[in-house]
Amino acid sequence: MKSYLSTILFLATLACVFLPSSCSSNSSSPKVCVLRNCDWSSTTNVCARYGRSNLCNRFKNSCTLRYESCGSSSSYKSVSLSECSGISVGNRGICGGSSSSSSSSSSSSSSVKPIIIRRG
């Protein structure tokens, strides 16, 4: 089976060399991701920020983070696990563990940073 996969990858590489138009970037073309040295059974949680947003996602382990980031438009960057406090595994929430059930709206204790968008 391993040699069969190697043969397919070799032929695909040759096709890209001799027919570059067949390997052009296309949003519908499949991507191949190889995740090596992954312990999928690990339960060491990892926190990652989604792009430049203030949204964080808690992953079961680093393998699930790498898998989610691989081949998709999702861009995650690992951050301290404390950023995902209050977020359960497999879910996305506000980084820093701010709680939506808090009734206090004091700006002095808030960790929310405003986003300023300037146009023109």
Coordinates of C-alpha atoms in Angstrom, one line a residue:
M1 CA 0.0 0.0 0.0
K2 CA 2.9 2.4 0.9
S3 CA 4.5 1.9 -2.5
Y4 CA 1.2 2.4 -4.3
L5 CA 0.8 5.8 -2.5
S6 CA 4.4 6.7 -3.4
T7 CA 3.8 5.9 -7.0
I8 CA 0.7 8.1 -7.1
L9 CA 2.5 11.0 -5.5
F10 CA 5.4 10.6 -7.9
L11 CA 3.1 10.6 -10.9
A12 CA 1.3 13.7 -9.6
T13 CA 4.6 15.5 -9.2
L14 CA 5.6 14.6 -12.8
A15 CA 2.3 15.9 -14.1
C16 CA 2.9 19.2 -12.3
V17 CA 6.4 19.4 -13.9
F18 CA 5.3 18.7 -17.5
L19 CA 1.7 20.2 -17.3
P20 CA 1.9 23.1 -14.9
S21 CA -1.5 24.3 -15.8
S22 CA -2.9 21.1 -14.2
C23 CA -1.4 22.2 -10.9
S24 CA -2.5 25.8 -10.8
S25 CA -4.0 27.0 -7.6
N26 CA -7.7 26.4 -7.5
S27 CA -10.0 26.7 -4.5
S28 CA -11.7 23.5 -5.4
S29 CA -8.5 21.4 -5.9
P30 CA -7.7 19.0 -3.0
K31 CA -4.8 19.6 -0.7
V32 CA -2.6 16.9 0.7
C33 CA -1.6 17.3 4.3
V34 CA 0.9 15.0 6.0
L35 CA 0.8 15.0 9.8
R36 CA 3.8 13.2 11.2
N37 CA 4.6 12.3 14.8
C38 CA 1.1 12.9 16.1
D39 CA -0.3 11.3 19.2
W40 CA -4.0 11.4 18.4
S41 CA -4.8 9.9 21.8
S42 CA -3.1 12.7 23.8
T43 CA -5.5 14.8 26.0
T44 CA -3.1 17.7 26.4
N45 CA -5.4 20.6 25.4
V46 CA -4.1 23.4 23.1
C47 CA -5.5 26.8 22.6
A48 CA -5.3 28.7 19.3
R49 CA -6.4 32.1 18.1
Y50 CA -8.4 32.3 14.9
G51 CA -6.6 34.6 12.5
R52 CA -6.3 38.2 13.8
S53 CA -9.6 38.0 15.6
N54 CA -10.3 37.7 19.3
L55 CA -11.8 34.3 18.9
C56 CA -10.0 31.3 20.3
N57 CA -10.6 27.6 19.9
R58 CA -9.7 24.9 22.4
F59 CA -8.4 21.7 20.8
K60 CA -8.1 18.3 22.4
N61 CA -4.4 18.1 21.4
S62 CA -1.8 19.6 19.0
C63 CA -2.7 17.0 16.3
T64 CA -6.3 18.2 16.1
L65 CA -5.1 21.8 15.9
R66 CA -2.7 20.9 13.0
Y67 CA -5.4 18.9 11.3
E68 CA -7.9 21.8 11.5
S69 CA -5.4 24.2 10.1
C70 CA -4.2 21.9 7.4
G71 CA -5.8 22.3 4.0
S72 CA -8.4 24.8 5.1
S73 CA -8.7 28.5 4.9
S74 CA -8.8 28.6 8.7
S75 CA -5.7 30.2 10.1
Y76 CA -4.9 29.3 13.7
K77 CA -2.0 30.4 15.8
S78 CA -1.2 28.7 19.1
V79 CA -1.6 30.8 22.2
S80 CA -1.4 30.2 25.9
L81 CA -4.0 27.8 27.2
S82 CA -5.2 30.4 29.7
E83 CA -6.6 32.3 26.7
C84 CA -9.1 29.5 26.4
S85 CA -10.3 29.5 30.0
G86 CA -14.1 29.0 29.9
I87 CA -14.0 27.4 26.5
S88 CA -14.7 23.7 26.2
V89 CA -12.8 21.3 23.9
G90 CA -13.9 21.6 20.3
N91 CA -15.6 25.0 20.8
R92 CA -14.7 28.6 19.9
G93 CA -15.1 31.5 22.2
I94 CA -13.7 34.9 23.1
C95 CA -10.0 34.7 23.9
G96 CA -9.1 35.6 27.5
G97 CA -12.0 33.8 29.1
S98 CA -14.4 36.7 29.2
S99 CA -17.8 35.5 30.4
S100 CA -21.0 36.5 28.8
S101 CA -22.9 35.9 32.0
S102 CA -21.1 38.8 33.8
S103 CA -23.4 41.7 34.5
S104 CA -20.6 44.1 35.1
S105 CA -19.8 46.4 32.2
S106 CA -17.1 48.4 33.9
S107 CA -14.4 49.3 31.3
S108 CA -11.7 49.4 33.9
S109 CA -12.0 45.6 34.5
S110 CA -12.7 44.7 31.0
S111 CA -10.1 42.9 28.8
V112 CA -12.0 43.8 25.6
K113 CA -10.0 45.8 23.2
P114 CA -11.8 47.9 20.6
I115 CA -11.3 47.4 16.9
I116 CA -11.0 50.6 15.0
I117 CA -11.7 50.5 11.2
R118 CA -10.8 53.5 9.2
R119 CA -12.0 53.9 5.7
G120 CA -10.9 56.2 3.0

